[in-house]
PDB file of C-alpha atoms in Angstrom:
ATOM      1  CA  UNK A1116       6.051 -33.064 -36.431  1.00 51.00           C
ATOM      2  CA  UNK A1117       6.924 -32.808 -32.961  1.00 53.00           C
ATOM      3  CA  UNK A1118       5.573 -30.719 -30.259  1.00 52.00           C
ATOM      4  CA  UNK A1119       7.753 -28.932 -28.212  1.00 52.00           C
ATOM      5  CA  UNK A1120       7.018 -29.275 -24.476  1.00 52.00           C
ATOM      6  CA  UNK A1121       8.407 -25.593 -23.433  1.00 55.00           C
ATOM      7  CA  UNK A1122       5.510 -24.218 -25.683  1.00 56.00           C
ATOM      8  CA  UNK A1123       2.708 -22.893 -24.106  1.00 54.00           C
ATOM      9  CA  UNK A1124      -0.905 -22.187 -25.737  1.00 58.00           C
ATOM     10  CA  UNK A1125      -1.300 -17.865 -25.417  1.00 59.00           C
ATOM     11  CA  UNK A1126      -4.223 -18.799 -23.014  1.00 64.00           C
ATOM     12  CA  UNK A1127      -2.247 -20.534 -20.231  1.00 59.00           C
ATOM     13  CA  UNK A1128      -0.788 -18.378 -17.420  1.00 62.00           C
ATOM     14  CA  UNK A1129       2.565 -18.498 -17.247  1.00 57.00           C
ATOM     15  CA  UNK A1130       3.910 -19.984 -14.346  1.00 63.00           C
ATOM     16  CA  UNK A1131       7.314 -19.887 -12.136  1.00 59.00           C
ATOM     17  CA  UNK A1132       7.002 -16.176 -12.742  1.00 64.00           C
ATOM     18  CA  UNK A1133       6.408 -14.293  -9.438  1.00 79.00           C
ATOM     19  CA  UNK A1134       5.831 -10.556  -9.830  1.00 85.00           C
ATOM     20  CA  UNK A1135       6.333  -8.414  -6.627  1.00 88.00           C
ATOM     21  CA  UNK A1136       3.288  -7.609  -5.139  1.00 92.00           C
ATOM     22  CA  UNK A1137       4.862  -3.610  -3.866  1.00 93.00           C
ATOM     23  CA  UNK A1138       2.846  -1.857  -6.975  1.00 94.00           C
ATOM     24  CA  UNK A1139      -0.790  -3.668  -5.971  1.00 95.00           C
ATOM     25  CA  UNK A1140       0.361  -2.551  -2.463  1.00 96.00           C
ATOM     26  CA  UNK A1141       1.022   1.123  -3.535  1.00 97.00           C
ATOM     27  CA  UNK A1142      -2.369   1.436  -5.514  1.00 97.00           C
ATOM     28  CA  UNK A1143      -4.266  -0.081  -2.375  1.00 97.00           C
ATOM     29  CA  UNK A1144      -2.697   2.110   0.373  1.00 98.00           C
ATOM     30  CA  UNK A1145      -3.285   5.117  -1.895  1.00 98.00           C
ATOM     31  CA  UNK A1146      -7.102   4.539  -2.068  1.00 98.00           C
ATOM     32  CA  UNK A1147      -7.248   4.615   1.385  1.00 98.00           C
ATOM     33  CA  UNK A1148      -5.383   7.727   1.599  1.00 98.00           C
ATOM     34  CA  UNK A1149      -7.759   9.179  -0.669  1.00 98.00           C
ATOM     35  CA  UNK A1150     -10.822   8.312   1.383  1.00 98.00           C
ATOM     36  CA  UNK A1151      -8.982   9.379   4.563  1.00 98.00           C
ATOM     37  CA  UNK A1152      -8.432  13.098   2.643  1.00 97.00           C
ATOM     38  CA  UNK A1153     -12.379  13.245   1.644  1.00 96.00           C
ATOM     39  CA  UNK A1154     -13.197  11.948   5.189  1.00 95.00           C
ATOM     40  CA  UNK A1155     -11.416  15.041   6.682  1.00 94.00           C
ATOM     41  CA  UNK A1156     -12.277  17.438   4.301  1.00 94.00           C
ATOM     42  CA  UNK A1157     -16.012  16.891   5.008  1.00 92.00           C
ATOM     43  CA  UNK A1158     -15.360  17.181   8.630  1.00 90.00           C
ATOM     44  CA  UNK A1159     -13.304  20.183   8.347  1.00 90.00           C
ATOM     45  CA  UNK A1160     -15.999  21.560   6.012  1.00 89.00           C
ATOM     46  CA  UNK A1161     -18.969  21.049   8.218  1.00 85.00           C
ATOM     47  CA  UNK A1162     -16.723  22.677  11.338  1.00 83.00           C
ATOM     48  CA  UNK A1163     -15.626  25.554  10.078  1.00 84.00           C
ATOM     49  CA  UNK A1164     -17.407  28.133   7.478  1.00 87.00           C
ATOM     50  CA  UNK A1165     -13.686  29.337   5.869  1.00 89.00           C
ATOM     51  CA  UNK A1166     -12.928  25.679   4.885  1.00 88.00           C
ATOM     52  CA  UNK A1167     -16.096  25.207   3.355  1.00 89.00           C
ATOM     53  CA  UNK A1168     -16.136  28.550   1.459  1.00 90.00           C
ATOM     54  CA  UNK A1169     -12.168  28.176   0.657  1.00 91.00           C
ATOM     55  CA  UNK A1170     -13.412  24.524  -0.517  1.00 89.00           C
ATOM     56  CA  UNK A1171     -16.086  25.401  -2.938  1.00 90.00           C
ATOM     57  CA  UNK A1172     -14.483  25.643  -6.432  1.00 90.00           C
ATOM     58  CA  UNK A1173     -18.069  25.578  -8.717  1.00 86.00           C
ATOM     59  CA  UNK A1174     -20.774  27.252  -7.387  1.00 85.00           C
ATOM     60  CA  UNK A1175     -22.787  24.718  -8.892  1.00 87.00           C
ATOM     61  CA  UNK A1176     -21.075  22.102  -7.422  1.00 85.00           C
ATOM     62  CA  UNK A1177     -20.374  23.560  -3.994  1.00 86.00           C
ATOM     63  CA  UNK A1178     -17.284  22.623  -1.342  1.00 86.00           C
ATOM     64  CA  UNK A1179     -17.905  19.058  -2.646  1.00 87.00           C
ATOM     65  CA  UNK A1180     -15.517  20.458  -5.740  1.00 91.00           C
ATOM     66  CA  UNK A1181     -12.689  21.181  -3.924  1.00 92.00           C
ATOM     67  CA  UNK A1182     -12.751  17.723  -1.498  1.00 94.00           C
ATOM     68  CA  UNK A1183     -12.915  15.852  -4.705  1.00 95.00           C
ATOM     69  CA  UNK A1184     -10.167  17.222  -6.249  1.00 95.00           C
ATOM     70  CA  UNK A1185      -8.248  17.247  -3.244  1.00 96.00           C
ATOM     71  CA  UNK A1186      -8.862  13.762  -2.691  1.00 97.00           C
ATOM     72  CA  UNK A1187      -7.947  12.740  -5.786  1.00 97.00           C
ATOM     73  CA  UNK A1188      -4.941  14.404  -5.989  1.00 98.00           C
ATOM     74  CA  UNK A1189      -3.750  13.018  -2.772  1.00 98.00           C
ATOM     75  CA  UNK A1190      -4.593   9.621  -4.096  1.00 98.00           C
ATOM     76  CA  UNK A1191      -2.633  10.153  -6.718  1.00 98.00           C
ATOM     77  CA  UNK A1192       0.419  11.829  -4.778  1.00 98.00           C
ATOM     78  CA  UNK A1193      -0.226   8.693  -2.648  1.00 98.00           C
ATOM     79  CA  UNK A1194       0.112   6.359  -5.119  1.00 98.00           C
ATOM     80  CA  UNK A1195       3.221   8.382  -7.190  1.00 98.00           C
ATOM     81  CA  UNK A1196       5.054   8.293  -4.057  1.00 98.00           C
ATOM     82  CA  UNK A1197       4.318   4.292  -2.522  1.00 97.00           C
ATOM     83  CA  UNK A1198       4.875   3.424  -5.900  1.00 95.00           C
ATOM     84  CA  UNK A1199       8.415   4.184  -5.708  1.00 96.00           C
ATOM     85  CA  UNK A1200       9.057   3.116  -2.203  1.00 96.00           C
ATOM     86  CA  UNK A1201       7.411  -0.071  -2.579  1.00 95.00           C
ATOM     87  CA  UNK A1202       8.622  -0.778  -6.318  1.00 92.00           C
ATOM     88  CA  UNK A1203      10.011  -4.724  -6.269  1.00 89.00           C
ATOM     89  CA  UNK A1204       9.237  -5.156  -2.813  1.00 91.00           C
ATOM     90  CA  UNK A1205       6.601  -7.556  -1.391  1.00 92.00           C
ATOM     91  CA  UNK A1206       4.988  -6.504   1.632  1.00 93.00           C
ATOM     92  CA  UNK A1207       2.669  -8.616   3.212  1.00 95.00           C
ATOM     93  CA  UNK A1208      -0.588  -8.667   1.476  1.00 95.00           C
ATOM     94  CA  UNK A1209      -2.587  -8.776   4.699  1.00 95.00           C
ATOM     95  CA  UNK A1210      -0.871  -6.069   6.409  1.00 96.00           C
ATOM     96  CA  UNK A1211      -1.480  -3.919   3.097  1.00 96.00           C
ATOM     97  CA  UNK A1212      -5.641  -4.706   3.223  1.00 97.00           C
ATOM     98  CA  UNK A1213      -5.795  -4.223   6.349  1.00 98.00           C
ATOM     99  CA  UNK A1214      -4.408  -0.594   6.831  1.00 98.00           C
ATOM    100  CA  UNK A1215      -6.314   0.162   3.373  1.00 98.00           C
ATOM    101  CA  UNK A1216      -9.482  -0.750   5.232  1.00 98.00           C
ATOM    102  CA  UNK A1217      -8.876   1.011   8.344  1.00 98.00           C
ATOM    103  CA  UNK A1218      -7.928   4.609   6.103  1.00 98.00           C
ATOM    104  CA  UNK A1219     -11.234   4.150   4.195  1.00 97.00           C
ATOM    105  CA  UNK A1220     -13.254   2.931   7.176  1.00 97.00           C
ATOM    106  CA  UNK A1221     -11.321   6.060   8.772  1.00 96.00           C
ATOM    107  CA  UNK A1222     -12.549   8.437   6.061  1.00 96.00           C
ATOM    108  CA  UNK A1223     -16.144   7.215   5.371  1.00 95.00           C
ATOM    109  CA  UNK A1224     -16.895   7.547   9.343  1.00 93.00           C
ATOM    110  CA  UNK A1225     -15.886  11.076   8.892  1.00 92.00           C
ATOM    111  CA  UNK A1226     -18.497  11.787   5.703  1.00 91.00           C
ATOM    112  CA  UNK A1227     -21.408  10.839   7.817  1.00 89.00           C
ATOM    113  CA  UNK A1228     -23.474  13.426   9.203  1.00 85.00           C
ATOM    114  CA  UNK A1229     -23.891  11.876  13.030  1.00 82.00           C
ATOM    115  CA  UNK A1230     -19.881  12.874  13.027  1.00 78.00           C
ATOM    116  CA  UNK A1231     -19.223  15.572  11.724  1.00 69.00           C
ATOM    117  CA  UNK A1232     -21.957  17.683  12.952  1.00 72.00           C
ATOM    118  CA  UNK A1233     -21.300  16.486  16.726  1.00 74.00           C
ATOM    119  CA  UNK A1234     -18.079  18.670  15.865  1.00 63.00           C
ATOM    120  CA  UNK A1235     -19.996  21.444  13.898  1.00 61.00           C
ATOM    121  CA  UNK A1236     -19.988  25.033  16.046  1.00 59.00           C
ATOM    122  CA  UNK A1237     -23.024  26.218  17.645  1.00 64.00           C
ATOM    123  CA  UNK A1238     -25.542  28.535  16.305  1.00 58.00           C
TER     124      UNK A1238
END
């Protein structure tokens, strides 16, 4: 019996098939928006005593409850709304890591303490 030469074996990639790289981009972009949220609540938080009342959700848990959730539902806003915008397109995939890692190197400089306390009001 012959073999046919269009058959593949199920663990070979399949190749000549370029998917658009728009939905990695979308996911990517929203992380960063979601670290740039947290980063901002925490500042916003530690600088004012409404925010951080306003933000705590679980007295067990604190204002870190609300920044979380908040966070994550801007990531996912984020990532709802790129998605569509960047559906079939391929931006460039070094443009798209590189603004993801300014937004989370944005937001984790605003979770550390040395920041956000420089902008905390006397007492």
């Amino acid at each position: 019996m012959e073999e046919s030469s269009s058959m593949q074996p199920a663990s070979m990639p399949v190749t000549g098939v370029d998917k658009p790289f728009g939905p990695v981009a979308a996911v990517f972009l929203a992380a960063g928006v979601g670290a740039l949220v947290l980063g901002i609540l925490t500042t916003l938080a530690e600088a004012s005593e409404g925010v951080k009342s306003w933000l705590e959700w679980s007295t067990a848990v604190g204002p870190l409850s609300g920044k979380t959730i908040i966070a994550v539902i801007a990531f996912v806003v984020a990532w709802v709304v790129l998605g569509i915008a960047l559906r079939g397109r391929n931006p460039k995939p070094s443009i798209v890591f590189t603004w993801t890692a300014v937004l989370v190197a944005v937001g984790l400089v605003l979770t550390f303490p040395t920041f956000f306390q420089a902008l905390a009001p006397e007492e």
